[in-house]
Amino acid sequence: MMFSRFVLRIWKPKTQFTSLNSIKGFSFSSINPKPKIRVGVWWDLDNKPPASFPPYDAAVKLRTAASSFGSVKVMMAYANRHAFSYVPLEVREQRKDRKLLNQLENKGLVKPPEPYFCGVCDRRFYTNEKLINHFKQIHETENQKRMRQIESSKGHQRVRLVAKYSMKIEKYKRAARNILTPKEGYGLADELKRAGFWVKMVSDKPEAADKALKEHLVEMMDKREVECVVLVSDDSDYAGILREAKERCLRTVVIGDSNEGALKRVADVSYSWKEVVMGKAKKEVEKVVGKWNDRDVLKKLEWSYDPALEKEKGGSCGVWNYEFDCDDDDDEIANGREVESVEIGDGGDWWKIDNEDSVGSSRPCR
């Protein structure tokens, strides 16, 4: 029995320890990845509205371009009441054409190639006006009833109703965007909110949007919540705030249509709306981020003089001793030998060369 235990102890297999580095595809960087740059987007709608593109598509493209520089933490849009009530010329022309087409469909002069479908109940209609009347009479009334029921409830009952009607409300909103015409403007605020922007309406005073945007941007810089600033504007009044961001070692990106603006001269990178929509910002992100990383490395390598730090490091080693040892000269004088003195001739400083003949030496010594 003792012999069998001894044999078991001898032949017991050792536990094999496998290093993490030997595992294929494993790296410590995958456990602790390098944190992405925190990006903030500020959009001045008074100065740069998405007139040439649909609001939702423009906001999504802008968010995609900003996310190529890092992780987007803040997306803010500022405008006054007039910016949200304004309707672009293209949208007004589309509404006129749609109104004329509705009249022709009601008279039977024009037939749609395909019937109109209701986005909520999937019913088919052969005129657009009948679809609109059906949507307003049935689905809009039902949605208003749901919203009143949610607003009148409190506590746990409200939470339960929101969870119950959330899918129906979302389905109604998605269908209403394609069927109903917004009562004011062309749905700019709702479309931007749908794309993930926080929309803030400011007063109608001049430069109110600029002031609110600058205050929020300074607040975010003071809290160090962003490391890259994306500004959508052509207003040169923002040049000062961009310079301050660069002094705080933040990356700056400007999106606007002005080719020779002051903002694009101050910012690190600049793009136009067309370049953002085409995806040029996303294609050039590696080059831009590489330049930023090189700049950060060079700043770390720069030497700056700090008197207190140099004193601590060097101590007395960095202090020059200007005292000369004259014991040898005193001994020579005491022994009766004079030390030959070196005299510098007249005519200026000793290190300057007199003429071309005496290139090899300075003034002669006697």
mmCIF file of C-alpha atoms in Angstrom:
data_model
loop_
_atom_site.group_PDB
_atom_site.id
_atom_site.type_symbol
_atom_site.label_atom_id
_atom_site.label_comp_id
_atom_site.label_asym_id
_atom_site.label_seq_id
_atom_site.Cartn_x
_atom_site.Cartn_y
_atom_site.Cartn_z
ATOM 1 C CA MET A 1 0.000 0.000 0.000
ATOM 2 C CA MET A 2 2.812 2.365 0.865
ATOM 3 C CA PHE A 3 4.615 1.440 -2.336
ATOM 4 C CA SER A 4 1.532 2.202 -4.491
ATOM 5 C CA ARG A 5 1.212 5.659 -2.887
ATOM 6 C CA PHE A 6 4.889 6.315 -3.541
ATOM 7 C CA VAL A 7 4.463 5.342 -7.204
ATOM 8 C CA LEU A 8 1.420 7.579 -7.510
ATOM 9 C CA ARG A 9 3.392 10.505 -6.106
ATOM 10 C CA ILE A 10 6.206 9.912 -8.554
ATOM 11 C CA TRP A 11 4.046 9.548 -11.660
ATOM 12 C CA LYS A 12 1.492 12.218 -10.812
ATOM 13 C CA PRO A 13 1.383 14.537 -13.865
ATOM 14 C CA LYS A 14 2.368 18.129 -13.226
ATOM 15 C CA THR A 15 -0.110 20.866 -13.925
ATOM 16 C CA GLN A 16 0.822 22.693 -17.080
ATOM 17 C CA PHE A 17 0.783 26.458 -16.829
ATOM 18 C CA THR A 18 0.195 28.150 -20.128
ATOM 19 C CA SER A 19 1.293 31.760 -20.418
ATOM 20 C CA LEU A 20 -1.254 34.211 -21.728
ATOM 21 C CA ASN A 21 1.161 35.459 -24.342
ATOM 22 C CA SER A 22 1.441 31.953 -25.868
ATOM 23 C CA ILE A 23 -2.305 31.858 -26.603
ATOM 24 C CA LYS A 24 -2.899 32.678 -30.236
ATOM 25 C CA GLY A 25 -4.758 35.917 -30.769
ATOM 26 C CA PHE A 26 -4.455 37.009 -27.144
ATOM 27 C CA SER A 27 -2.969 40.310 -26.110
ATOM 28 C CA PHE A 28 -3.219 42.447 -23.008
ATOM 29 C CA SER A 29 -4.335 45.347 -25.179
ATOM 30 C CA SER A 30 -7.542 43.408 -25.886
ATOM 31 C CA ILE A 31 -8.256 43.317 -22.144
ATOM 32 C CA ASN A 32 -7.378 46.964 -21.515
ATOM 33 C CA PRO A 33 -7.872 48.682 -24.872
ATOM 34 C CA LYS A 34 -6.651 52.217 -25.363
ATOM 35 C CA PRO A 35 -9.507 54.617 -24.531
ATOM 36 C CA LYS A 36 -10.956 56.411 -27.523
ATOM 37 C CA ILE A 37 -10.880 60.179 -27.896
ATOM 38 C CA ARG A 38 -14.024 61.782 -26.486
ATOM 39 C CA VAL A 39 -15.684 63.890 -29.184
ATOM 40 C CA GLY A 40 -18.241 66.674 -28.816
ATOM 41 C CA VAL A 41 -20.339 68.103 -31.678
ATOM 42 C CA TRP A 42 -21.737 71.649 -31.553
ATOM 43 C CA TRP A 43 -24.050 72.769 -34.352
ATOM 44 C CA ASP A 44 -25.032 76.406 -34.950
ATOM 45 C CA LEU A 45 -28.321 76.019 -36.826
ATOM 46 C CA ASP A 46 -28.784 79.789 -37.196
ATOM 47 C CA ASN A 47 -25.606 80.003 -39.239
ATOM 48 C CA LYS A 48 -25.469 76.550 -40.885
ATOM 49 C CA PRO A 49 -28.897 74.882 -41.295
ATOM 50 C CA PRO A 50 -29.078 71.660 -43.349
ATOM 51 C CA ALA A 51 -30.790 73.445 -46.248
ATOM 52 C CA SER A 52 -29.385 71.339 -49.071
ATOM 53 C CA PHE A 53 -29.947 67.954 -47.372
ATOM 54 C CA PRO A 54 -32.812 66.380 -45.401
ATOM 55 C CA PRO A 55 -32.332 67.125 -41.667
ATOM 56 C CA TYR A 56 -32.248 63.521 -40.504
ATOM 57 C CA ASP A 57 -29.821 62.387 -43.217
ATOM 58 C CA ALA A 58 -27.534 65.367 -42.578
ATOM 59 C CA ALA A 59 -27.516 64.691 -38.825
ATOM 60 C CA VAL A 60 -26.746 60.991 -39.304
ATOM 61 C CA LYS A 61 -23.890 61.770 -41.716
ATOM 62 C CA LEU A 62 -22.519 64.333 -39.283
ATOM 63 C CA ARG A 63 -22.638 61.853 -36.409
ATOM 64 C CA THR A 64 -20.871 59.240 -38.555
ATOM 65 C CA ALA A 65 -18.125 61.714 -39.473
ATOM 66 C CA ALA A 66 -17.636 62.740 -35.835
ATOM 67 C CA SER A 67 -17.542 59.122 -34.637
ATOM 68 C CA SER A 68 -14.615 58.458 -36.983
ATOM 69 C CA PHE A 69 -12.469 60.717 -34.749
ATOM 70 C CA GLY A 70 -13.417 58.930 -31.520
ATOM 71 C CA SER A 71 -16.332 58.201 -29.213
ATOM 72 C CA VAL A 72 -19.081 60.830 -29.525
ATOM 73 C CA LYS A 73 -20.188 61.966 -26.066
ATOM 74 C CA VAL A 74 -22.076 65.214 -26.777
ATOM 75 C CA MET A 75 -24.199 66.340 -29.734
ATOM 76 C CA MET A 76 -25.777 69.771 -29.328
ATOM 77 C CA ALA A 77 -27.724 71.967 -31.777
ATOM 78 C CA TYR A 78 -28.639 75.600 -31.049
ATOM 79 C CA ALA A 79 -31.161 77.811 -32.843
ATOM 80 C CA ASN A 80 -33.871 80.367 -32.211
ATOM 81 C CA ARG A 81 -37.565 80.092 -33.063
ATOM 82 C CA HIS A 82 -37.141 81.442 -36.604
ATOM 83 C CA ALA A 83 -34.708 78.667 -37.585
ATOM 84 C CA PHE A 84 -37.265 75.989 -36.628
ATOM 85 C CA SER A 85 -40.177 77.737 -38.370
ATOM 86 C CA TYR A 86 -38.244 78.389 -41.595
ATOM 87 C CA VAL A 87 -39.046 76.193 -44.609
ATOM 88 C CA PRO A 88 -36.386 75.875 -47.351
ATOM 89 C CA LEU A 89 -37.256 76.681 -50.942
ATOM 90 C CA GLU A 90 -36.901 73.061 -52.091
ATOM 91 C CA VAL A 91 -39.362 71.846 -49.450
ATOM 92 C CA ARG A 92 -41.878 74.544 -50.390
ATOM 93 C CA GLU A 93 -41.697 73.543 -54.058
ATOM 94 C CA GLN A 94 -42.200 69.882 -53.152
ATOM 95 C CA ARG A 95 -45.288 70.774 -51.129
ATOM 96 C CA LYS A 96 -46.737 72.780 -54.026
ATOM 97 C CA ASP A 97 -46.202 69.872 -56.425
ATOM 98 C CA ARG A 98 -47.802 67.459 -53.949
ATOM 99 C CA LYS A 99 -50.834 69.728 -53.545
ATOM 100 C CA LEU A 100 -51.288 69.981 -57.311
ATOM 101 C CA LEU A 101 -50.972 66.206 -57.679
ATOM 102 C CA ASN A 102 -53.632 65.674 -54.989
ATOM 103 C CA GLN A 103 -56.060 67.878 -56.909
ATOM 104 C CA LEU A 104 -55.461 65.945 -60.120
ATOM 105 C CA GLU A 105 -55.947 62.615 -58.306
ATOM 106 C CA ASN A 106 -59.265 63.795 -56.805
ATOM 107 C CA LYS A 107 -60.543 64.786 -60.262
ATOM 108 C CA GLY A 108 -59.505 61.439 -61.695
ATOM 109 C CA LEU A 109 -57.083 62.921 -64.196
ATOM 110 C CA VAL A 110 -54.062 61.160 -62.697
ATOM 111 C CA LYS A 111 -53.807 57.645 -61.310
ATOM 112 C CA PRO A 112 -50.953 56.662 -58.988
ATOM 113 C CA PRO A 113 -48.827 53.738 -60.261
ATOM 114 C CA GLU A 114 -49.200 52.035 -56.879
ATOM 115 C CA PRO A 115 -51.830 52.523 -54.145
ATOM 116 C CA TYR A 116 -50.964 54.463 -51.004
ATOM 117 C CA PHE A 117 -50.494 52.299 -47.893
ATOM 118 C CA CYS A 118 -51.239 53.350 -44.344
ATOM 119 C CA GLY A 119 -48.154 52.788 -42.187
ATOM 120 C CA VAL A 120 -50.242 51.805 -39.140
ATOM 121 C CA CYS A 121 -53.026 49.518 -40.378
ATOM 122 C CA ASP A 122 -51.722 48.718 -43.911
ATOM 123 C CA ARG A 123 -54.949 49.794 -45.612
ATOM 124 C CA ARG A 124 -54.738 50.783 -49.293
ATOM 125 C CA PHE A 125 -55.984 54.061 -50.799
ATOM 126 C CA TYR A 126 -55.969 55.271 -54.402
ATOM 127 C CA THR A 127 -55.714 58.975 -53.543
ATOM 128 C CA ASN A 128 -53.333 60.679 -51.148
ATOM 129 C CA GLU A 129 -56.036 62.882 -49.614
ATOM 130 C CA LYS A 130 -58.137 59.876 -48.582
ATOM 131 C CA LEU A 131 -55.067 58.421 -46.874
ATOM 132 C CA ILE A 132 -54.459 61.689 -45.004
ATOM 133 C CA ASN A 133 -58.114 61.934 -43.880
ATOM 134 C CA HIS A 134 -58.086 58.306 -42.733
ATOM 135 C CA PHE A 135 -54.844 58.822 -40.793
ATOM 136 C CA LYS A 136 -56.115 61.976 -39.053
ATOM 137 C CA GLN A 137 -59.567 60.643 -38.178
ATOM 138 C CA ILE A 138 -58.487 57.266 -36.807
ATOM 139 C CA HIS A 139 -54.809 56.965 -35.953
ATOM 140 C CA GLU A 140 -54.129 60.541 -34.873
ATOM 141 C CA THR A 141 -57.165 60.453 -32.565
ATOM 142 C CA GLU A 142 -56.027 57.129 -31.084
ATOM 143 C CA ASN A 143 -52.516 58.458 -30.464
ATOM 144 C CA GLN A 144 -53.842 61.600 -28.735
ATOM 145 C CA LYS A 145 -56.003 59.395 -26.501
ATOM 146 C CA ARG A 146 -52.952 57.301 -25.528
ATOM 147 C CA MET A 147 -50.859 60.379 -24.756
ATOM 148 C CA ARG A 148 -53.601 61.858 -22.529
ATOM 149 C CA GLN A 149 -53.892 58.555 -20.691
ATOM 150 C CA ILE A 150 -50.117 58.491 -20.050
ATOM 151 C CA GLU A 151 -49.994 62.128 -18.928
ATOM 152 C CA SER A 152 -52.881 61.689 -16.477
ATOM 153 C CA SER A 153 -51.335 58.628 -14.796
ATOM 154 C CA LYS A 154 -48.580 58.642 -12.157
ATOM 155 C CA GLY A 155 -46.079 56.332 -10.552
ATOM 156 C CA HIS A 156 -46.057 52.643 -11.386
ATOM 157 C CA GLN A 157 -49.174 52.937 -13.537
ATOM 158 C CA ARG A 158 -47.475 55.522 -15.771
ATOM 159 C CA VAL A 159 -44.431 53.287 -16.244
ATOM 160 C CA ARG A 160 -46.680 50.362 -17.141
ATOM 161 C CA LEU A 161 -48.651 52.426 -19.700
ATOM 162 C CA VAL A 162 -45.469 53.754 -21.334
ATOM 163 C CA ALA A 163 -44.170 50.195 -21.722
ATOM 164 C CA LYS A 164 -47.550 49.083 -23.072
ATOM 165 C CA TYR A 165 -47.931 51.821 -25.705
ATOM 166 C CA SER A 166 -44.284 52.398 -26.650
ATOM 167 C CA MET A 167 -44.385 50.200 -29.777
ATOM 168 C CA LYS A 168 -47.663 51.705 -30.995
ATOM 169 C CA ILE A 169 -46.468 55.275 -30.417
ATOM 170 C CA GLU A 170 -43.235 54.607 -32.292
ATOM 171 C CA LYS A 171 -45.138 53.026 -35.184
ATOM 172 C CA TYR A 172 -47.481 56.037 -35.337
ATOM 173 C CA LYS A 173 -44.563 58.518 -35.391
ATOM 174 C CA ARG A 174 -42.812 56.607 -38.151
ATOM 175 C CA ALA A 175 -45.954 56.639 -40.313
ATOM 176 C CA ALA A 176 -46.812 60.272 -39.532
ATOM 177 C CA ARG A 177 -43.453 61.482 -40.842
ATOM 178 C CA ASN A 178 -44.337 60.225 -44.317
ATOM 179 C CA ILE A 179 -48.028 61.173 -44.365
ATOM 180 C CA LEU A 180 -48.653 64.352 -42.368
ATOM 181 C CA THR A 181 -47.165 67.770 -43.042
ATOM 182 C CA PRO A 182 -45.593 69.449 -39.973
ATOM 183 C CA LYS A 183 -47.661 72.298 -38.588
ATOM 184 C CA GLU A 184 -44.620 74.547 -38.231
ATOM 185 C CA GLY A 185 -41.470 74.499 -40.332
ATOM 186 C CA TYR A 186 -40.450 71.207 -41.866
ATOM 187 C CA GLY A 187 -39.814 69.137 -38.735
ATOM 188 C CA LEU A 188 -36.214 70.219 -38.182
ATOM 189 C CA ALA A 189 -36.176 69.793 -34.389
ATOM 190 C CA ASP A 190 -37.913 66.400 -34.438
ATOM 191 C CA GLU A 191 -35.620 65.049 -37.150
ATOM 192 C CA LEU A 192 -32.478 66.143 -35.303
ATOM 193 C CA LYS A 193 -33.754 64.620 -32.069
ATOM 194 C CA ARG A 194 -34.460 61.388 -33.917
ATOM 195 C CA ALA A 195 -30.826 61.366 -35.071
ATOM 196 C CA GLY A 196 -29.577 61.703 -31.476
ATOM 197 C CA PHE A 197 -28.973 65.464 -31.145
ATOM 198 C CA TRP A 198 -29.944 67.480 -28.119
ATOM 199 C CA VAL A 199 -31.799 70.481 -29.619
ATOM 200 C CA LYS A 200 -31.911 73.685 -27.593
ATOM 201 C CA MET A 201 -34.078 76.645 -28.557
ATOM 202 C CA VAL A 202 -32.656 80.031 -27.519
ATOM 203 C CA SER A 203 -34.205 83.480 -27.398
ATOM 204 C CA ASP A 204 -34.710 85.637 -30.489
ATOM 205 C CA LYS A 205 -32.042 88.126 -29.409
ATOM 206 C CA PRO A 206 -29.106 88.555 -31.801
ATOM 207 C CA GLU A 207 -26.131 86.252 -31.170
ATOM 208 C CA ALA A 208 -28.120 84.288 -28.565
ATOM 209 C CA ALA A 209 -27.243 80.945 -30.143
ATOM 210 C CA ASP A 210 -23.542 81.906 -30.329
ATOM 211 C CA LYS A 211 -23.473 82.854 -26.666
ATOM 212 C CA ALA A 212 -25.214 79.665 -25.514
ATOM 213 C CA LEU A 213 -22.937 77.491 -27.642
ATOM 214 C CA LYS A 214 -19.757 79.160 -26.352
ATOM 215 C CA GLU A 215 -20.853 78.898 -22.720
ATOM 216 C CA HIS A 216 -21.605 75.203 -23.016
ATOM 217 C CA LEU A 217 -18.362 74.527 -24.892
ATOM 218 C CA VAL A 218 -16.283 76.327 -22.229
ATOM 219 C CA GLU A 219 -18.104 74.392 -19.510
ATOM 220 C CA MET A 220 -17.288 71.082 -21.193
ATOM 221 C CA MET A 221 -13.639 72.093 -21.603
ATOM 222 C CA ASP A 222 -13.393 73.109 -17.944
ATOM 223 C CA LYS A 223 -14.760 69.726 -16.879
ATOM 224 C CA ARG A 224 -12.426 67.979 -19.380
ATOM 225 C CA GLU A 225 -15.268 65.885 -20.732
ATOM 226 C CA VAL A 226 -14.208 66.204 -24.390
ATOM 227 C CA GLU A 227 -10.872 65.939 -26.167
ATOM 228 C CA CYS A 228 -12.012 66.772 -29.702
ATOM 229 C CA VAL A 229 -14.316 69.662 -30.692
ATOM 230 C CA VAL A 230 -16.385 69.401 -33.894
ATOM 231 C CA LEU A 231 -17.972 72.763 -34.776
ATOM 232 C CA VAL A 232 -20.562 73.107 -37.535
ATOM 233 C CA SER A 233 -20.576 76.771 -38.516
ATOM 234 C CA ASP A 234 -19.101 79.413 -40.808
ATOM 235 C CA ASP A 235 -19.306 82.222 -38.238
ATOM 236 C CA SER A 236 -15.868 83.772 -37.661
ATOM 237 C CA ASP A 237 -16.894 84.794 -34.108
ATOM 238 C CA TYR A 238 -16.044 81.253 -33.002
ATOM 239 C CA ALA A 239 -12.363 81.699 -33.892
ATOM 240 C CA GLY A 240 -11.535 82.800 -30.347
ATOM 241 C CA ILE A 241 -13.131 79.766 -28.716
ATOM 242 C CA LEU A 242 -11.297 77.467 -31.157
ATOM 243 C CA ARG A 243 -7.969 79.101 -30.265
ATOM 244 C CA GLU A 244 -8.739 78.545 -26.593
ATOM 245 C CA ALA A 245 -9.525 74.885 -27.319
ATOM 246 C CA LYS A 246 -6.179 74.472 -29.107
ATOM 247 C CA GLU A 247 -4.351 76.129 -26.185
ATOM 248 C CA ARG A 248 -5.928 73.492 -23.954
ATOM 249 C CA CYS A 249 -4.490 70.802 -26.289
ATOM 250 C CA LEU A 250 -7.880 69.818 -27.750
ATOM 251 C CA ARG A 251 -8.358 68.654 -31.336
ATOM 252 C CA THR A 252 -10.507 70.978 -33.450
ATOM 253 C CA VAL A 253 -12.590 70.119 -36.531
ATOM 254 C CA VAL A 254 -14.724 72.618 -38.480
ATOM 255 C CA ILE A 255 -17.522 71.726 -40.899
ATOM 256 C CA GLY A 256 -18.774 74.496 -43.162
ATOM 257 C CA ASP A 257 -19.060 75.664 -46.755
ATOM 258 C CA SER A 258 -16.858 78.756 -46.520
ATOM 259 C CA ASN A 259 -13.531 77.936 -48.190
ATOM 260 C CA GLU A 260 -11.602 80.970 -46.920
ATOM 261 C CA GLY A 261 -13.145 81.368 -43.484
ATOM 262 C CA ALA A 262 -11.299 82.289 -40.315
ATOM 263 C CA LEU A 263 -12.474 79.103 -38.617
ATOM 264 C CA LYS A 264 -10.796 76.819 -41.152
ATOM 265 C CA ARG A 265 -7.509 78.685 -40.718
ATOM 266 C CA VAL A 266 -7.607 78.162 -36.952
ATOM 267 C CA ALA A 267 -8.895 74.559 -36.851
ATOM 268 C CA ASP A 268 -6.748 71.465 -37.278
ATOM 269 C CA VAL A 269 -9.052 69.917 -39.901
ATOM 270 C CA SER A 270 -11.898 71.363 -41.984
ATOM 271 C CA TYR A 271 -14.539 69.783 -44.228
ATOM 272 C CA SER A 272 -17.472 70.984 -46.292
ATOM 273 C CA TRP A 273 -20.999 69.592 -46.144
ATOM 274 C CA LYS A 274 -20.440 67.807 -49.444
ATOM 275 C CA GLU A 275 -17.304 66.091 -48.125
ATOM 276 C CA VAL A 276 -19.151 64.968 -45.001
ATOM 277 C CA VAL A 277 -22.023 63.493 -46.999
ATOM 278 C CA MET A 278 -19.620 61.729 -49.389
ATOM 279 C CA GLY A 279 -17.744 60.211 -46.442
ATOM 280 C CA LYS A 280 -14.388 61.943 -47.029
ATOM 281 C CA ALA A 281 -13.936 62.576 -43.306
ATOM 282 C CA LYS A 282 -14.218 58.877 -42.542
ATOM 283 C CA LYS A 283 -11.699 57.987 -45.271
ATOM 284 C CA GLU A 284 -9.068 60.460 -44.027
ATOM 285 C CA VAL A 285 -9.486 59.704 -40.328
ATOM 286 C CA GLU A 286 -6.351 57.525 -40.097
ATOM 287 C CA LYS A 287 -4.179 60.263 -41.588
ATOM 288 C CA VAL A 288 -5.652 62.970 -39.344
ATOM 289 C CA VAL A 289 -5.452 60.922 -36.139
ATOM 290 C CA GLY A 290 -1.880 59.924 -37.038
ATOM 291 C CA LYS A 291 -0.893 63.600 -37.303
ATOM 292 C CA TRP A 292 -2.489 64.302 -33.932
ATOM 293 C CA ASN A 293 -0.639 61.401 -32.307
ATOM 294 C CA ASP A 294 2.680 62.596 -33.786
ATOM 295 C CA ARG A 295 2.034 66.062 -32.431
ATOM 296 C CA ASP A 296 1.324 64.691 -28.951
ATOM 297 C CA VAL A 297 4.556 62.673 -29.007
ATOM 298 C CA LEU A 298 6.603 65.722 -30.053
ATOM 299 C CA LYS A 299 5.059 67.796 -27.274
ATOM 300 C CA LYS A 300 6.065 65.176 -24.739
ATOM 301 C CA LEU A 301 9.638 65.231 -26.060
ATOM 302 C CA GLU A 302 9.939 69.018 -25.861
ATOM 303 C CA TRP A 303 12.186 70.273 -23.059
ATOM 304 C CA SER A 304 10.997 73.121 -20.901
ATOM 305 C CA TYR A 305 13.131 74.834 -18.264
ATOM 306 C CA ASP A 306 11.816 74.699 -14.726
ATOM 307 C CA PRO A 307 14.194 76.424 -12.256
ATOM 308 C CA ALA A 308 12.899 74.618 -9.179
ATOM 309 C CA LEU A 309 13.022 71.234 -10.868
ATOM 310 C CA GLU A 310 16.495 71.818 -12.292
ATOM 311 C CA LYS A 311 17.743 72.883 -8.857
ATOM 312 C CA GLU A 312 16.403 69.702 -7.301
ATOM 313 C CA LYS A 313 17.901 67.515 -10.031
ATOM 314 C CA GLY A 314 21.263 69.209 -10.384
ATOM 315 C CA GLY A 315 21.922 70.368 -6.832
ATOM 316 C CA SER A 316 25.352 71.977 -6.657
ATOM 317 C CA CYS A 317 26.585 70.182 -9.782
ATOM 318 C CA GLY A 318 25.049 72.712 -12.095
ATOM 319 C CA VAL A 319 26.699 75.713 -10.358
ATOM 320 C CA TRP A 320 29.873 76.984 -11.897
ATOM 321 C CA ASN A 321 32.853 77.694 -9.635
ATOM 322 C CA TYR A 322 34.433 80.928 -10.753
ATOM 323 C CA GLU A 323 37.215 80.938 -8.126
ATOM 324 C CA PHE A 324 40.722 80.507 -9.580
ATOM 325 C CA ASP A 325 43.618 78.841 -7.871
ATOM 326 C CA CYS A 326 46.506 81.375 -7.768
ATOM 327 C CA ASP A 327 48.886 79.428 -5.531
ATOM 328 C CA ASP A 328 51.240 78.584 -8.416
ATOM 329 C CA ASP A 329 51.587 82.231 -9.442
ATOM 330 C CA ASP A 330 52.243 83.283 -5.852
ATOM 331 C CA ASP A 331 54.973 80.626 -5.571
ATOM 332 C CA GLU A 332 56.645 81.804 -8.761
ATOM 333 C CA ILE A 333 56.626 85.428 -7.598
ATOM 334 C CA ALA A 334 58.013 84.381 -4.213
ATOM 335 C CA ASN A 335 60.883 82.518 -5.958
ATOM 336 C CA GLY A 336 61.831 85.685 -7.885
ATOM 337 C CA ARG A 337 60.321 84.741 -11.206
ATOM 338 C CA GLU A 338 57.799 86.962 -12.866
ATOM 339 C CA VAL A 339 54.828 85.584 -14.632
ATOM 340 C CA GLU A 340 54.617 86.848 -18.180
ATOM 341 C CA SER A 341 51.482 88.852 -18.715
ATOM 342 C CA VAL A 342 49.502 88.642 -21.910
ATOM 343 C CA GLU A 343 48.558 91.967 -23.359
ATOM 344 C CA ILE A 344 45.849 92.479 -25.966
ATOM 345 C CA GLY A 345 46.624 95.068 -28.556
ATOM 346 C CA ASP A 346 44.429 98.028 -29.204
ATOM 347 C CA GLY A 347 41.785 97.842 -31.830
ATOM 348 C CA GLY A 348 38.820 95.932 -30.424
ATOM 349 C CA ASP A 349 37.942 92.594 -28.984
ATOM 350 C CA TRP A 350 40.451 89.810 -28.863
ATOM 351 C CA TRP A 351 38.306 87.226 -30.617
ATOM 352 C CA LYS A 352 37.844 89.293 -33.751
ATOM 353 C CA ILE A 353 40.211 88.716 -36.693
ATOM 354 C CA ASP A 354 42.216 91.727 -37.914
ATOM 355 C CA ASN A 355 42.593 90.868 -41.560
ATOM 356 C CA GLU A 356 42.731 87.984 -43.982
ATOM 357 C CA ASP A 357 46.480 87.329 -43.348
ATOM 358 C CA SER A 358 45.925 86.446 -39.728
ATOM 359 C CA VAL A 359 43.175 83.920 -40.268
ATOM 360 C CA GLY A 360 44.816 81.205 -38.238
ATOM 361 C CA SER A 361 45.106 83.198 -35.032
ATOM 362 C CA SER A 362 43.678 86.136 -33.155
ATOM 363 C CA ARG A 363 45.745 89.142 -32.098
ATOM 364 C CA PRO A 364 49.460 88.379 -31.372
ATOM 365 C CA CYS A 365 50.506 88.083 -27.797
ATOM 366 C CA ARG A 366 53.682 89.604 -26.415
#
